[in-house]
Amino acid sequence: QARGGSCTAGGYESKLLGFSKEVGERIFSLCARGYTLVKPGWIKIDLPFFFSETAVRYIVHAVDFVGKHGWNFLSVYDLDEASGEWTYMAGKTGSAVGEERSLLDIDYSSNCLAYKGLHYVDSENACDAYQQEARMIKKRIVSTVVARLPALDPPLVNIAIEYEDLVYFLTRQDALRGIRKGLRSSSSVIEHRVPQGSTQLRESTRRVQVQEPTLEDAVAPKVEIQIR
């Protein structure tokens, strides 16, 4: 299972991300005014004990891939400043990729809960093919950006100056610039993005970075479980 955490976690969030009381109050004030873009968050992933080693390794490799290369994919996503929602740009043109589902799709017209979700089932034998496909997509995105003139790029993602220093994530233009500079990591992109003399963005991003576990630790975590 994977889920997102956000400001609903209250005090836990400020400790996890290292925000001061002043920064937290400022974020809360901006969110109350509709600038939900600045609401920080994180992702939690749970690995059930009954997962096979193949499945666990696939998930660990996927998380590692996103951590190292995910910023490249931002170049093909649009950001809604009002809602904070990221949308795959091709999905706006009627592509089948835009088949997202939400709680608004729940139907009670028959006096009971009805929900038509998208369920895809595949065997573990497809894991290697999915990883290879992800690498190919990333390679195709990079080659497309490098070959395209900057003047033909999509419109910039607007970030209001009022809260620019609280935006700890990368935007599409950051990804485009990083790809063209040949940068290899999101931290390198951030270093090139921060204006001279400004360190708050760099510091806020450093806070949310977590030490990467090894593959062996993820597959065989050293955890003691007591069953009563």
PDB file of C-alpha atoms in Angstrom:
ATOM      1  CA  GLN A   1       0.000   0.000   0.000  1.00  0.00           C
ATOM      2  CA  ALA A   2       1.089   3.570  -0.604  1.00  0.00           C
ATOM      3  CA  ARG A   3      -0.490   6.718   0.766  1.00  0.00           C
ATOM      4  CA  GLY A   4       0.293  10.389   1.050  1.00  0.00           C
ATOM      5  CA  GLY A   5       0.752  12.342   4.289  1.00  0.00           C
ATOM      6  CA  SER A   6       0.156  16.048   4.615  1.00  0.00           C
ATOM      7  CA  CYS A   7      -0.667  18.862   7.035  1.00  0.00           C
ATOM      8  CA  THR A   8      -3.437  16.754   8.584  1.00  0.00           C
ATOM      9  CA  ALA A   9      -0.688  15.059  10.576  1.00  0.00           C
ATOM     10  CA  GLY A  10      -0.196  18.262  12.558  1.00  0.00           C
ATOM     11  CA  GLY A  11       2.745  18.272  14.933  1.00  0.00           C
ATOM     12  CA  TYR A  12       4.199  15.078  13.478  1.00  0.00           C
ATOM     13  CA  GLU A  13       4.744  16.859  10.200  1.00  0.00           C
ATOM     14  CA  SER A  14       6.786  19.701  11.668  1.00  0.00           C
ATOM     15  CA  LYS A  15       9.069  17.206  13.439  1.00  0.00           C
ATOM     16  CA  LEU A  16       9.421  14.956  10.390  1.00  0.00           C
ATOM     17  CA  LEU A  17      10.259  17.786   7.981  1.00  0.00           C
ATOM     18  CA  GLY A  18      12.079  19.986  10.489  1.00  0.00           C
ATOM     19  CA  PHE A  19       9.908  23.078  10.146  1.00  0.00           C
ATOM     20  CA  SER A  20      10.109  25.799  12.765  1.00  0.00           C
ATOM     21  CA  LYS A  21       6.968  27.124  14.448  1.00  0.00           C
ATOM     22  CA  GLU A  22       7.199  30.332  12.436  1.00  0.00           C
ATOM     23  CA  VAL A  23       7.427  28.498   9.107  1.00  0.00           C
ATOM     24  CA  GLY A  24       4.536  26.229  10.111  1.00  0.00           C
ATOM     25  CA  GLU A  25       2.322  29.192  10.972  1.00  0.00           C
ATOM     26  CA  ARG A  26       3.178  30.851   7.677  1.00  0.00           C
ATOM     27  CA  ILE A  27       2.317  27.685   5.727  1.00  0.00           C
ATOM     28  CA  PHE A  28      -0.969  27.367   7.620  1.00  0.00           C
ATOM     29  CA  SER A  29      -1.827  30.997   6.847  1.00  0.00           C
ATOM     30  CA  LEU A  30      -1.108  30.563   3.140  1.00  0.00           C
ATOM     31  CA  CYS A  31      -3.170  27.346   2.958  1.00  0.00           C
ATOM     32  CA  ALA A  32      -6.096  29.104   4.662  1.00  0.00           C
ATOM     33  CA  ARG A  33      -5.936  31.736   1.923  1.00  0.00           C
ATOM     34  CA  GLY A  34      -6.102  29.106  -0.785  1.00  0.00           C
ATOM     35  CA  TYR A  35      -2.398  28.651  -1.571  1.00  0.00           C
ATOM     36  CA  THR A  36      -2.464  24.894  -0.990  1.00  0.00           C
ATOM     37  CA  LEU A  37       0.548  24.523  -3.235  1.00  0.00           C
ATOM     38  CA  VAL A  38       2.842  25.147  -0.265  1.00  0.00           C
ATOM     39  CA  LYS A  39       1.313  22.375   1.867  1.00  0.00           C
ATOM     40  CA  PRO A  40       4.189  19.950   2.465  1.00  0.00           C
ATOM     41  CA  GLY A  41       3.774  16.213   2.360  1.00  0.00           C
ATOM     42  CA  TRP A  42       5.426  12.839   2.070  1.00  0.00           C
ATOM     43  CA  ILE A  43       4.732   9.320   0.890  1.00  0.00           C
ATOM     44  CA  LYS A  44       4.452   6.254   3.105  1.00  0.00           C
ATOM     45  CA  ILE A  45       4.887   2.768   1.674  1.00  0.00           C
ATOM     46  CA  ASP A  46       4.001  -0.401   3.572  1.00  0.00           C
ATOM     47  CA  LEU A  47       5.386  -3.818   2.640  1.00  0.00           C
ATOM     48  CA  PRO A  48       3.175  -6.701   3.851  1.00  0.00           C
ATOM     49  CA  PHE A  49       5.019  -9.603   5.437  1.00  0.00           C
ATOM     50  CA  PHE A  50       3.577 -12.039   2.909  1.00  0.00           C
ATOM     51  CA  PHE A  51       5.082 -10.290  -0.141  1.00  0.00           C
ATOM     52  CA  SER A  52       7.523 -12.394  -2.100  1.00  0.00           C
ATOM     53  CA  GLU A  53      11.162 -11.346  -2.345  1.00  0.00           C
ATOM     54  CA  THR A  54      10.623 -10.647  -6.041  1.00  0.00           C
ATOM     55  CA  ALA A  55       7.793  -8.199  -5.298  1.00  0.00           C
ATOM     56  CA  VAL A  56       9.728  -6.476  -2.517  1.00  0.00           C
ATOM     57  CA  ARG A  57      12.810  -6.056  -4.680  1.00  0.00           C
ATOM     58  CA  TYR A  58      10.660  -4.656  -7.487  1.00  0.00           C
ATOM     59  CA  ILE A  59       9.123  -2.060  -5.159  1.00  0.00           C
ATOM     60  CA  VAL A  60      12.509  -1.119  -3.692  1.00  0.00           C
ATOM     61  CA  HIS A  61      13.987  -0.697  -7.164  1.00  0.00           C
ATOM     62  CA  ALA A  62      10.953   1.381  -8.203  1.00  0.00           C
ATOM     63  CA  VAL A  63      11.327   3.708  -5.205  1.00  0.00           C
ATOM     64  CA  ASP A  64      15.049   3.991  -5.913  1.00  0.00           C
ATOM     65  CA  PHE A  65      14.318   4.828  -9.565  1.00  0.00           C
ATOM     66  CA  VAL A  66      11.827   7.550  -8.622  1.00  0.00           C
ATOM     67  CA  GLY A  67      14.246   8.994  -6.080  1.00  0.00           C
ATOM     68  CA  LYS A  68      17.073   9.216  -8.602  1.00  0.00           C
ATOM     69  CA  HIS A  69      15.270   9.922 -11.876  1.00  0.00           C
ATOM     70  CA  GLY A  70      11.743  11.033 -11.009  1.00  0.00           C
ATOM     71  CA  TRP A  71      12.587  14.723 -11.383  1.00  0.00           C
ATOM     72  CA  ASN A  72      13.092  14.179 -15.144  1.00  0.00           C
ATOM     73  CA  PHE A  73       9.410  13.264 -15.479  1.00  0.00           C
ATOM     74  CA  LEU A  74       8.354  16.676 -14.115  1.00  0.00           C
ATOM     75  CA  SER A  75       9.166  18.070 -17.547  1.00  0.00           C
ATOM     76  CA  VAL A  76       5.987  16.419 -18.906  1.00  0.00           C
ATOM     77  CA  TYR A  77       3.701  17.385 -16.005  1.00  0.00           C
ATOM     78  CA  ASP A  78       1.695  20.542 -15.468  1.00  0.00           C
ATOM     79  CA  LEU A  79       1.070  22.050 -12.043  1.00  0.00           C
ATOM     80  CA  ASP A  80      -2.147  23.784 -11.005  1.00  0.00           C
ATOM     81  CA  GLU A  81      -1.053  26.566  -8.657  1.00  0.00           C
ATOM     82  CA  ALA A  82      -4.502  26.850  -7.083  1.00  0.00           C
ATOM     83  CA  SER A  83      -5.103  23.181  -6.246  1.00  0.00           C
ATOM     84  CA  GLY A  84      -1.535  21.888  -6.133  1.00  0.00           C
ATOM     85  CA  GLU A  85      -2.499  19.098  -8.548  1.00  0.00           C
ATOM     86  CA  TRP A  86       0.042  17.655 -10.968  1.00  0.00           C
ATOM     87  CA  THR A  87      -1.347  16.503 -14.319  1.00  0.00           C
ATOM     88  CA  TYR A  88       0.331  14.533 -17.069  1.00  0.00           C
ATOM     89  CA  MET A  89       0.273  16.956 -19.990  1.00  0.00           C
ATOM     90  CA  ALA A  90      -0.622  14.324 -22.593  1.00  0.00           C
ATOM     91  CA  GLY A  91      -3.691  13.438 -20.507  1.00  0.00           C
ATOM     92  CA  LYS A  92      -5.156  16.849 -21.266  1.00  0.00           C
ATOM     93  CA  THR A  93      -5.431  16.009 -24.942  1.00  0.00           C
ATOM     94  CA  GLY A  94      -7.640  12.969 -24.505  1.00  0.00           C
ATOM     95  CA  SER A  95      -4.880  10.433 -23.986  1.00  0.00           C
ATOM     96  CA  ALA A  96      -5.808   7.191 -22.267  1.00  0.00           C
ATOM     97  CA  VAL A  97      -3.194   8.073 -19.636  1.00  0.00           C
ATOM     98  CA  GLY A  98      -5.645  10.490 -18.040  1.00  0.00           C
ATOM     99  CA  GLU A  99      -7.869   7.754 -16.579  1.00  0.00           C
ATOM    100  CA  GLU A 100      -7.522   8.887 -12.993  1.00  0.00           C
ATOM    101  CA  ARG A 101     -10.125   8.042 -10.352  1.00  0.00           C
ATOM    102  CA  SER A 102     -11.194   9.913  -7.216  1.00  0.00           C
ATOM    103  CA  LEU A 103     -13.702   9.737  -4.376  1.00  0.00           C
ATOM    104  CA  LEU A 104     -16.074  11.757  -6.564  1.00  0.00           C
ATOM    105  CA  ASP A 105     -16.557   8.588  -8.628  1.00  0.00           C
ATOM    106  CA  ILE A 106     -18.342   6.852  -5.742  1.00  0.00           C
ATOM    107  CA  ASP A 107     -22.012   6.337  -6.584  1.00  0.00           C
ATOM    108  CA  TYR A 108     -24.829   6.067  -4.012  1.00  0.00           C
ATOM    109  CA  SER A 109     -27.741   6.248  -6.466  1.00  0.00           C
ATOM    110  CA  SER A 110     -28.672   2.612  -5.786  1.00  0.00           C
ATOM    111  CA  ASN A 111     -28.795   3.230  -2.008  1.00  0.00           C
ATOM    112  CA  CYS A 112     -25.459   1.500  -1.556  1.00  0.00           C
ATOM    113  CA  LEU A 113     -21.837   2.290  -2.249  1.00  0.00           C
ATOM    114  CA  ALA A 114     -20.759   1.524  -5.817  1.00  0.00           C
ATOM    115  CA  TYR A 115     -17.321   2.254  -7.204  1.00  0.00           C
ATOM    116  CA  LYS A 116     -15.858   1.241 -10.540  1.00  0.00           C
ATOM    117  CA  GLY A 117     -12.117   1.263 -10.041  1.00  0.00           C
ATOM    118  CA  LEU A 118      -9.310   0.404 -12.376  1.00  0.00           C
ATOM    119  CA  HIS A 119      -7.790  -2.918 -11.381  1.00  0.00           C
ATOM    120  CA  TYR A 120      -4.761  -4.201 -13.257  1.00  0.00           C
ATOM    121  CA  VAL A 121      -3.301  -7.577 -12.402  1.00  0.00           C
ATOM    122  CA  ASP A 122      -0.042  -8.928 -13.744  1.00  0.00           C
ATOM    123  CA  SER A 123       2.417 -11.632 -12.789  1.00  0.00           C
ATOM    124  CA  GLU A 124       5.765 -11.077 -11.120  1.00  0.00           C
ATOM    125  CA  ASN A 125       7.386 -12.112 -14.381  1.00  0.00           C
ATOM    126  CA  ALA A 126       6.505  -8.671 -15.761  1.00  0.00           C
ATOM    127  CA  CYS A 127       8.543  -6.774 -13.140  1.00  0.00           C
ATOM    128  CA  ASP A 128      11.731  -6.655 -15.196  1.00  0.00           C
ATOM    129  CA  ALA A 129       9.806  -5.473 -18.248  1.00  0.00           C
ATOM    130  CA  TYR A 130       8.218  -2.621 -16.250  1.00  0.00           C
ATOM    131  CA  GLN A 131      11.600  -1.491 -14.980  1.00  0.00           C
ATOM    132  CA  GLN A 132      13.026  -1.548 -18.478  1.00  0.00           C
ATOM    133  CA  GLU A 133      10.031   0.423 -19.756  1.00  0.00           C
ATOM    134  CA  ALA A 134      10.534   3.080 -17.076  1.00  0.00           C
ATOM    135  CA  ARG A 135      14.174   3.500 -18.074  1.00  0.00           C
ATOM    136  CA  MET A 136      13.209   3.782 -21.736  1.00  0.00           C
ATOM    137  CA  ILE A 137      10.553   6.422 -20.992  1.00  0.00           C
ATOM    138  CA  LYS A 138      13.044   8.466 -18.993  1.00  0.00           C
ATOM    139  CA  LYS A 139      15.577   8.203 -21.823  1.00  0.00           C
ATOM    140  CA  ARG A 140      12.948   9.276 -24.372  1.00  0.00           C
ATOM    141  CA  ILE A 141      11.926  12.277 -22.252  1.00  0.00           C
ATOM    142  CA  VAL A 142      15.530  13.444 -21.908  1.00  0.00           C
ATOM    143  CA  SER A 143      16.291  13.079 -25.630  1.00  0.00           C
ATOM    144  CA  THR A 144      13.093  14.950 -26.550  1.00  0.00           C
ATOM    145  CA  VAL A 145      13.889  17.864 -24.250  1.00  0.00           C
ATOM    146  CA  VAL A 146      17.501  18.109 -25.441  1.00  0.00           C
ATOM    147  CA  ALA A 147      16.442  18.117 -29.097  1.00  0.00           C
ATOM    148  CA  ARG A 148      13.703  20.736 -28.603  1.00  0.00           C
ATOM    149  CA  LEU A 149      14.350  24.466 -28.682  1.00  0.00           C
ATOM    150  CA  PRO A 150      13.604  26.172 -25.335  1.00  0.00           C
ATOM    151  CA  ALA A 151      11.290  28.565 -27.180  1.00  0.00           C
ATOM    152  CA  LEU A 152       9.011  25.599 -27.918  1.00  0.00           C
ATOM    153  CA  ASP A 153       8.700  24.547 -24.272  1.00  0.00           C
ATOM    154  CA  PRO A 154       5.271  24.572 -22.581  1.00  0.00           C
ATOM    155  CA  PRO A 155       4.372  27.680 -20.542  1.00  0.00           C
ATOM    156  CA  LEU A 156       6.201  28.122 -17.255  1.00  0.00           C
ATOM    157  CA  VAL A 157       4.653  26.991 -13.998  1.00  0.00           C
ATOM    158  CA  ASN A 158       3.864  30.187 -12.113  1.00  0.00           C
ATOM    159  CA  ILE A 159       5.070  30.373  -8.513  1.00  0.00           C
ATOM    160  CA  ALA A 160       4.043  33.510  -6.626  1.00  0.00           C
ATOM    161  CA  ILE A 161       6.970  35.480  -5.182  1.00  0.00           C
ATOM    162  CA  GLU A 162       5.040  35.664  -1.899  1.00  0.00           C
ATOM    163  CA  TYR A 163       5.743  32.002  -1.125  1.00  0.00           C
ATOM    164  CA  GLU A 164       8.505  31.079  -3.553  1.00  0.00           C
ATOM    165  CA  ASP A 165      10.923  30.427  -0.681  1.00  0.00           C
ATOM    166  CA  LEU A 166       8.529  27.785   0.728  1.00  0.00           C
ATOM    167  CA  VAL A 167       8.377  25.739  -2.466  1.00  0.00           C
ATOM    168  CA  TYR A 168      10.675  22.817  -1.636  1.00  0.00           C
ATOM    169  CA  PHE A 169       9.888  20.809  -4.782  1.00  0.00           C
ATOM    170  CA  LEU A 170      10.960  21.167  -8.380  1.00  0.00           C
ATOM    171  CA  THR A 171       8.755  22.473 -11.170  1.00  0.00           C
ATOM    172  CA  ARG A 172       8.614  21.707 -14.872  1.00  0.00           C
ATOM    173  CA  GLN A 173      10.977  24.532 -15.807  1.00  0.00           C
ATOM    174  CA  ASP A 174      13.475  23.314 -13.201  1.00  0.00           C
ATOM    175  CA  ALA A 175      13.414  19.847 -14.764  1.00  0.00           C
ATOM    176  CA  LEU A 176      13.785  21.229 -18.277  1.00  0.00           C
ATOM    177  CA  ARG A 177      16.748  23.367 -17.229  1.00  0.00           C
ATOM    178  CA  GLY A 178      18.365  20.475 -15.379  1.00  0.00           C
ATOM    179  CA  ILE A 179      18.010  18.102 -18.317  1.00  0.00           C
ATOM    180  CA  ARG A 180      19.558  20.587 -20.727  1.00  0.00           C
ATOM    181  CA  LYS A 181      22.451  21.213 -18.345  1.00  0.00           C
ATOM    182  CA  GLY A 182      23.068  17.485 -18.127  1.00  0.00           C
ATOM    183  CA  LEU A 183      22.502  17.370 -14.374  1.00  0.00           C
ATOM    184  CA  ARG A 184      22.198  13.935 -12.793  1.00  0.00           C
ATOM    185  CA  SER A 185      20.267  14.491  -9.551  1.00  0.00           C
ATOM    186  CA  SER A 186      17.438  16.605  -8.121  1.00  0.00           C
ATOM    187  CA  SER A 187      19.820  18.090  -5.552  1.00  0.00           C
ATOM    188  CA  SER A 188      22.036  19.342  -8.395  1.00  0.00           C
ATOM    189  CA  VAL A 189      18.992  20.896 -10.060  1.00  0.00           C
ATOM    190  CA  ILE A 190      18.085  22.644  -6.810  1.00  0.00           C
ATOM    191  CA  GLU A 191      21.608  23.984  -6.410  1.00  0.00           C
ATOM    192  CA  HIS A 192      21.337  25.602  -9.841  1.00  0.00           C
ATOM    193  CA  ARG A 193      17.875  26.915  -9.086  1.00  0.00           C
ATOM    194  CA  VAL A 194      18.432  28.798  -5.815  1.00  0.00           C
ATOM    195  CA  PRO A 195      19.125  32.531  -6.324  1.00  0.00           C
ATOM    196  CA  GLN A 196      22.426  33.952  -5.084  1.00  0.00           C
ATOM    197  CA  GLY A 197      22.323  34.694  -1.366  1.00  0.00           C
ATOM    198  CA  SER A 198      19.146  32.637  -0.795  1.00  0.00           C
ATOM    199  CA  THR A 199      19.567  29.437   1.225  1.00  0.00           C
ATOM    200  CA  GLN A 200      16.088  28.777   2.596  1.00  0.00           C
ATOM    201  CA  LEU A 201      14.980  26.654  -0.362  1.00  0.00           C
ATOM    202  CA  ARG A 202      18.184  24.643  -0.214  1.00  0.00           C
ATOM    203  CA  GLU A 203      17.834  24.148   3.550  1.00  0.00           C
ATOM    204  CA  SER A 204      14.141  23.210   3.412  1.00  0.00           C
ATOM    205  CA  THR A 205      14.878  20.636   0.720  1.00  0.00           C
ATOM    206  CA  ARG A 206      17.765  19.176   2.678  1.00  0.00           C
ATOM    207  CA  ARG A 207      15.453  18.598   5.646  1.00  0.00           C
ATOM    208  CA  VAL A 208      13.144  16.278   3.752  1.00  0.00           C
ATOM    209  CA  GLN A 209      15.941  14.114   2.372  1.00  0.00           C
ATOM    210  CA  VAL A 210      16.146  10.759   4.122  1.00  0.00           C
ATOM    211  CA  GLN A 211      19.098   8.412   4.262  1.00  0.00           C
ATOM    212  CA  GLU A 212      18.624   5.802   1.572  1.00  0.00           C
ATOM    213  CA  PRO A 213      18.389   2.213   2.891  1.00  0.00           C
ATOM    214  CA  THR A 214      20.280  -0.518   1.163  1.00  0.00           C
ATOM    215  CA  LEU A 215      18.466  -3.130  -0.874  1.00  0.00           C
ATOM    216  CA  GLU A 216      19.444  -5.768   1.691  1.00  0.00           C
ATOM    217  CA  ASP A 217      17.924  -3.742   4.535  1.00  0.00           C
ATOM    218  CA  ALA A 218      14.675  -3.364   2.625  1.00  0.00           C
ATOM    219  CA  VAL A 219      14.428  -7.033   1.714  1.00  0.00           C
ATOM    220  CA  ALA A 220      15.440  -8.322   5.124  1.00  0.00           C
ATOM    221  CA  PRO A 221      14.617  -5.564   7.652  1.00  0.00           C
ATOM    222  CA  LYS A 222      15.972  -6.077  11.138  1.00  0.00           C
ATOM    223  CA  VAL A 223      12.642  -5.858  12.978  1.00  0.00           C
ATOM    224  CA  GLU A 224      11.499  -7.859  15.966  1.00  0.00           C
ATOM    225  CA  ILE A 225       7.807  -8.729  16.007  1.00  0.00           C
ATOM    226  CA  GLN A 226       6.057 -10.032  19.081  1.00  0.00           C
ATOM    227  CA  ILE A 227       2.879 -12.067  18.567  1.00  0.00           C
ATOM    228  CA  ARG A 228       0.583 -12.415  21.549  1.00  0.00           C
TER     229      ARG A 228
END
